[in-house]
XYZ file of C-alpha atoms in Angstrom:
377
model
C 92.674 75.142 114.728
C 93.339 76.700 110.627
C 88.802 77.486 110.761
C 89.408 78.820 114.731
C 92.748 80.361 113.547
C 91.146 82.100 110.710
C 88.168 83.469 112.839
C 90.710 84.533 115.276
C 92.823 86.454 112.264
C 89.621 88.302 110.671
C 87.943 89.166 114.220
C 90.944 90.959 114.648
C 91.396 93.136 111.134
C 88.484 94.345 112.510
C 88.818 95.228 115.643
C 92.926 96.465 115.296
C 91.313 97.861 112.755
C 88.373 100.045 114.715
C 90.843 100.600 117.489
C 93.101 103.004 115.956
C 89.862 104.082 113.729
C 86.634 105.034 116.047
C 89.618 107.386 118.305
C 90.402 109.075 115.447
C 87.238 109.481 113.691
C 86.081 111.321 116.916
C 88.937 113.273 117.412
C 88.706 114.963 113.820
C 84.765 115.481 114.819
C 86.412 117.853 117.616
C 85.314 115.327 120.502
C 87.094 115.774 123.340
C 89.910 112.854 124.777
C 87.578 112.706 128.633
C 84.548 112.383 125.796
C 86.110 109.664 123.953
C 87.169 107.597 126.562
C 83.914 107.463 127.622
C 83.028 106.021 124.435
C 85.740 103.725 124.344
C 85.082 102.429 128.235
C 81.278 100.675 127.482
C 82.914 98.383 125.521
C 84.658 96.500 128.477
C 81.536 96.958 130.428
C 78.517 95.426 128.120
C 82.290 93.097 126.836
C 81.896 91.710 130.737
C 78.267 91.005 131.240
C 76.954 89.667 127.778
C 81.137 87.009 127.774
C 79.876 85.592 131.609
C 75.857 84.550 129.628
C 77.358 83.683 126.699
C 79.817 81.314 128.026
C 77.523 79.907 130.580
C 75.098 78.944 127.459
C 78.079 77.356 125.334
C 78.941 75.035 128.133
C 75.111 73.303 128.330
C 75.285 73.702 123.844
C 78.632 73.437 122.928
C 80.942 76.244 121.999
C 80.926 76.055 118.007
C 77.531 77.909 116.817
C 78.244 81.463 118.368
C 81.470 81.408 115.984
C 77.647 82.094 113.032
C 75.150 83.330 115.146
C 76.585 86.187 117.061
C 80.655 86.909 116.543
C 80.022 86.950 112.317
C 76.459 89.171 112.717
C 77.857 91.028 115.637
C 80.958 91.908 113.439
C 79.071 93.061 110.221
C 76.769 95.081 112.011
C 79.000 97.288 114.486
C 80.967 98.364 111.543
C 78.391 99.166 109.276
C 76.609 101.043 112.254
C 80.292 103.149 112.985
C 80.042 103.996 109.229
C 76.922 105.486 109.531
C 76.971 107.538 112.095
C 76.794 110.781 113.282
C 76.503 111.671 116.829
C 78.336 110.417 120.416
C 74.771 108.599 120.838
C 75.393 106.495 117.560
C 79.363 105.788 118.536
C 77.704 104.551 121.510
C 75.518 101.802 119.926
C 78.190 100.213 117.933
C 80.591 99.959 120.636
C 78.049 97.977 122.169
C 77.077 96.129 119.148
C 80.942 95.428 119.178
C 81.367 93.817 122.791
C 78.589 91.536 121.618
C 80.785 90.526 118.868
C 84.561 90.165 121.134
C 82.290 88.651 124.042
C 80.603 85.968 121.476
C 84.200 84.894 120.616
C 86.599 85.137 124.115
C 83.210 83.264 125.370
C 83.816 80.220 123.884
C 87.157 80.742 122.098
C 89.770 79.259 124.738
C 87.415 75.851 125.273
C 87.491 75.652 121.203
C 91.164 75.507 121.313
C 91.154 73.431 124.733
C 89.132 71.003 122.433
C 90.790 70.579 119.646
C 94.369 71.132 120.766
C 94.378 67.564 123.113
C 97.795 68.059 125.508
C 98.665 70.974 123.607
C 96.550 73.852 125.368
C 99.182 75.976 126.357
C 101.309 76.228 123.011
C 98.381 76.443 120.760
C 96.074 79.623 122.752
C 99.439 81.007 122.736
C 100.303 80.234 118.620
C 96.316 82.285 118.876
C 97.623 84.973 120.818
C 100.364 85.056 118.137
C 97.711 85.154 115.149
C 96.220 87.612 117.108
C 98.535 90.367 117.283
C 99.548 89.682 113.755
C 96.353 90.716 112.445
C 95.872 93.465 114.852
C 98.600 94.540 113.228
C 97.542 94.180 109.503
C 94.784 95.629 110.275
C 95.962 98.690 112.464
C 98.289 99.355 108.998
C 94.999 98.964 106.965
C 93.258 102.251 109.009
C 96.476 103.782 108.884
C 96.489 103.662 105.635
C 92.761 103.674 103.931
C 92.427 106.905 107.025
C 95.292 108.797 105.318
C 94.699 108.009 101.464
C 91.465 106.997 101.371
C 89.386 108.579 103.904
C 87.361 107.034 106.853
C 84.270 106.315 105.018
C 86.180 103.721 102.556
C 88.586 102.822 105.994
C 85.207 101.038 107.498
C 84.206 99.803 104.269
C 87.164 97.807 103.557
C 86.377 96.470 107.677
C 82.619 95.818 106.609
C 84.406 93.794 104.046
C 86.316 91.928 106.528
C 82.930 91.795 108.672
C 81.639 89.786 106.202
C 84.090 87.651 105.032
C 83.886 85.947 109.130
C 80.971 83.937 107.547
C 82.869 80.965 105.722
C 85.258 79.923 108.119
C 82.154 80.242 111.464
C 80.008 78.430 109.087
C 82.637 75.026 108.577
C 82.624 75.060 112.131
C 79.571 74.714 112.805
C 78.719 71.319 112.697
C 82.167 70.954 114.679
C 81.693 69.475 118.525
C 77.945 69.958 118.907
C 76.210 69.355 121.504
C 72.103 68.058 121.840
C 71.532 70.407 125.145
C 68.230 72.457 125.597
C 69.453 75.408 127.408
C 67.683 76.041 130.879
C 67.972 79.379 132.102
C 68.161 78.029 136.156
C 70.908 75.933 134.864
C 72.771 79.080 133.169
C 72.559 81.050 135.866
C 73.600 77.973 138.177
C 76.822 77.336 136.190
C 77.516 81.587 136.822
C 77.468 81.222 140.970
C 80.873 82.336 141.193
C 81.342 80.052 144.633
C 83.517 76.764 145.002
C 86.525 78.138 142.520
C 89.729 77.778 145.325
C 91.967 80.511 146.214
C 94.129 79.643 143.303
C 91.407 80.754 140.649
C 90.756 83.990 142.231
C 94.734 84.289 142.593
C 95.495 84.166 138.569
C 92.129 86.161 138.041
C 93.719 89.097 140.146
C 97.015 88.607 137.884
C 95.834 88.858 134.744
C 93.396 92.120 136.123
C 97.565 93.905 135.877
C 97.999 93.007 132.492
C 94.955 94.897 131.199
C 95.645 97.694 133.604
C 99.418 98.113 131.706
C 97.993 97.485 127.876
C 94.075 98.228 127.707
C 93.767 102.046 127.931
C 97.268 102.506 126.680
C 96.135 100.487 123.010
C 92.469 101.555 123.479
C 93.074 105.261 123.947
C 96.106 106.826 124.760
C 98.921 106.182 122.942
C 97.307 106.489 119.024
C 95.443 109.859 120.983
C 98.826 111.199 122.151
C 100.376 110.417 119.031
C 98.426 112.536 117.163
C 97.955 115.577 119.459
C 101.543 115.651 120.964
C 103.699 114.478 118.804
C 101.863 114.638 115.335
C 101.747 111.883 113.626
C 99.761 112.226 110.682
C 97.463 108.580 109.814
C 99.643 106.946 107.714
C 102.567 106.831 110.487
C 99.930 106.186 113.790
C 98.804 103.225 111.294
C 102.193 101.963 111.091
C 103.538 102.452 114.149
C 100.463 99.905 115.391
C 101.130 97.891 113.188
C 105.320 97.361 114.192
C 103.845 97.342 117.540
C 101.769 94.211 116.502
C 104.614 92.673 114.732
C 106.977 92.828 117.263
C 104.728 91.018 119.227
C 103.396 89.054 117.550
C 106.797 87.350 116.369
C 107.773 87.779 120.215
C 105.212 85.802 121.237
C 105.814 83.145 117.977
C 109.228 83.022 118.799
C 109.218 82.088 122.490
C 106.633 79.057 122.177
C 108.801 76.873 123.493
C 110.805 78.859 125.902
C 110.828 77.652 129.768
C 108.920 81.005 131.669
C 111.126 82.217 134.489
C 112.514 84.650 136.283
C 115.011 85.332 134.449
C 112.592 86.352 131.779
C 110.454 88.156 134.154
C 112.862 90.297 134.955
C 113.670 91.334 131.306
C 110.330 92.025 130.327
C 109.503 94.119 133.770
C 112.643 96.175 133.426
C 111.956 97.122 129.394
C 108.010 97.816 130.609
C 109.316 99.752 133.265
C 112.310 101.742 130.882
C 110.540 102.495 127.970
C 106.976 103.603 130.160
C 108.975 105.990 132.596
C 110.113 107.611 129.499
C 107.365 107.955 126.611
C 105.527 110.571 128.024
C 108.842 112.795 127.197
C 110.252 110.912 124.734
C 109.463 113.279 121.384
C 112.076 112.244 118.594
C 113.262 108.589 121.038
C 109.443 107.229 120.770
C 109.288 105.221 118.272
C 112.062 103.438 119.891
C 110.027 103.073 123.381
C 106.985 102.543 121.808
C 108.893 99.214 120.453
C 110.709 98.431 123.981
C 106.897 98.213 124.974
C 105.621 96.046 121.769
C 108.569 93.439 123.085
C 108.195 94.038 126.670
C 104.198 92.836 126.167
C 104.923 90.089 123.667
C 106.683 88.639 126.141
C 104.053 88.623 128.894
C 101.489 86.751 126.682
C 102.732 83.939 126.921
C 102.544 84.542 130.668
C 99.132 85.343 130.408
C 97.427 82.538 127.810
C 99.471 80.015 130.581
C 98.118 80.535 133.729
C 94.604 81.001 132.277
C 95.060 77.484 131.048
C 96.504 75.800 133.370
C 93.354 77.066 136.106
C 90.458 76.375 133.709
C 92.013 73.564 131.240
C 90.655 70.523 132.835
C 87.780 71.955 133.849
C 83.819 70.761 133.224
C 82.961 73.995 132.478
C 85.583 75.563 130.953
C 83.849 78.534 129.405
C 82.342 79.913 132.242
C 85.294 79.277 134.367
C 87.268 81.471 131.809
C 84.645 83.680 131.135
C 84.814 84.348 135.788
C 88.049 84.405 135.865
C 88.261 87.415 133.619
C 85.299 89.486 135.806
C 88.055 91.762 137.445
C 89.663 92.340 134.749
C 86.980 93.559 132.232
C 86.436 95.628 135.257
C 89.523 97.271 135.190
C 89.143 97.883 131.868
C 86.054 99.866 132.005
C 87.201 102.000 134.974
C 90.590 102.725 133.942
C 89.403 103.720 130.375
C 86.846 105.706 132.048
C 89.407 107.658 133.990
C 92.431 107.125 131.623
C 90.524 110.018 129.076
C 89.803 112.515 132.254
C 93.556 111.824 134.245
C 95.124 112.720 130.803
C 93.307 115.332 129.325
C 93.975 117.553 133.018
C 97.221 115.898 134.252
C 99.090 114.695 131.872
C 99.918 111.370 130.083
C 102.870 111.158 133.116
C 100.625 109.440 135.752
C 98.890 107.122 132.838
C 102.278 105.809 131.107
C 104.488 105.853 134.283
C 101.159 103.341 136.253
C 101.183 101.056 133.116
C 105.119 99.874 133.465
C 104.173 99.490 137.668
C 101.036 97.457 136.752
C 103.077 95.374 134.059
C 106.594 94.467 136.384
C 103.873 93.240 139.203
C 101.629 90.845 136.140
C 104.349 89.649 135.536
C 105.974 89.099 139.246
C 102.084 87.253 140.296
C 101.666 85.014 137.050
C 105.322 83.815 137.070
C 104.282 82.783 141.786
C 100.279 81.502 139.923
C 103.213 79.010 138.179
C 105.343 78.257 140.494
C 102.404 77.564 142.716
C 99.987 75.549 140.352
C 102.917 73.313 139.324
C 103.645 72.047 142.785
């Protein structure tokens, strides 16, 4: 598990840095919010296509080699493209390559965790998510400070170096649980057939869609632009804000690993998310406090997110494919929500998007509790 966690840490140090750097870099170059939304929305759409194919391939040939053959070079090439990008189409290309990096990671990551953590699948998956949040926090802070004091080129250079380092733990995983089967295209396609999954499977798929709608447009697009344009935060402040958000979410996830996922937790995290999201657009000086309340709520939600995915997929023969199929509605929602979020915020303001985030998170919380109870019964 240590090598998996090392890859997660490095991968999301880079991703956390890019999440902050790319929209701010585009904003610096006078690209409007709607166009930035189009650039960022490309990632989940390309991710969806690649992840499904790679998941099917992983279930046939094994998961270990994907880190070294795809995730590592995808990380390196995407950061290099961003470093040299001088036009919006080049940034679009960078997002496509970044999507390959992300899809190769997520196509096999939970499969690897379930394979290496016998009878501890839910806890280890949640622990991995906590490490992910922590590394995202460090990447965000490093990027914010790097941009503020050294500029965008220096910051992207650091992310390129971190991307290159992924090759070390990825190489060490090369021989782990390696399978000898040779992939055949018909077998790969057959694995991608969504038929035969029970109603509970698709209910979980429907549930995690709402977590994505609640968090992805906010973190990937709206909040960094809102802090820059509406609140006048400089790059250092934005980086520190993102660092605190992810540190708090990660700490909450770590500290609640042994706590039950019950009604009280659903009520608490839902009320926190609703309170913060309804006040966020007009918060002014109170924005940092509300932003951190959102971090607490989202950190509590990670336990539900990972637990319902693990419970529905961990004992299946085609874990990678099932997890990929489970996420199809979620990534379609991410593509649509980010694409629309830029236009909505530009023409109607931030309030509708912030409010809908709280409502979506509350819906996710209630549905995930129901999914856990239904699965236990």
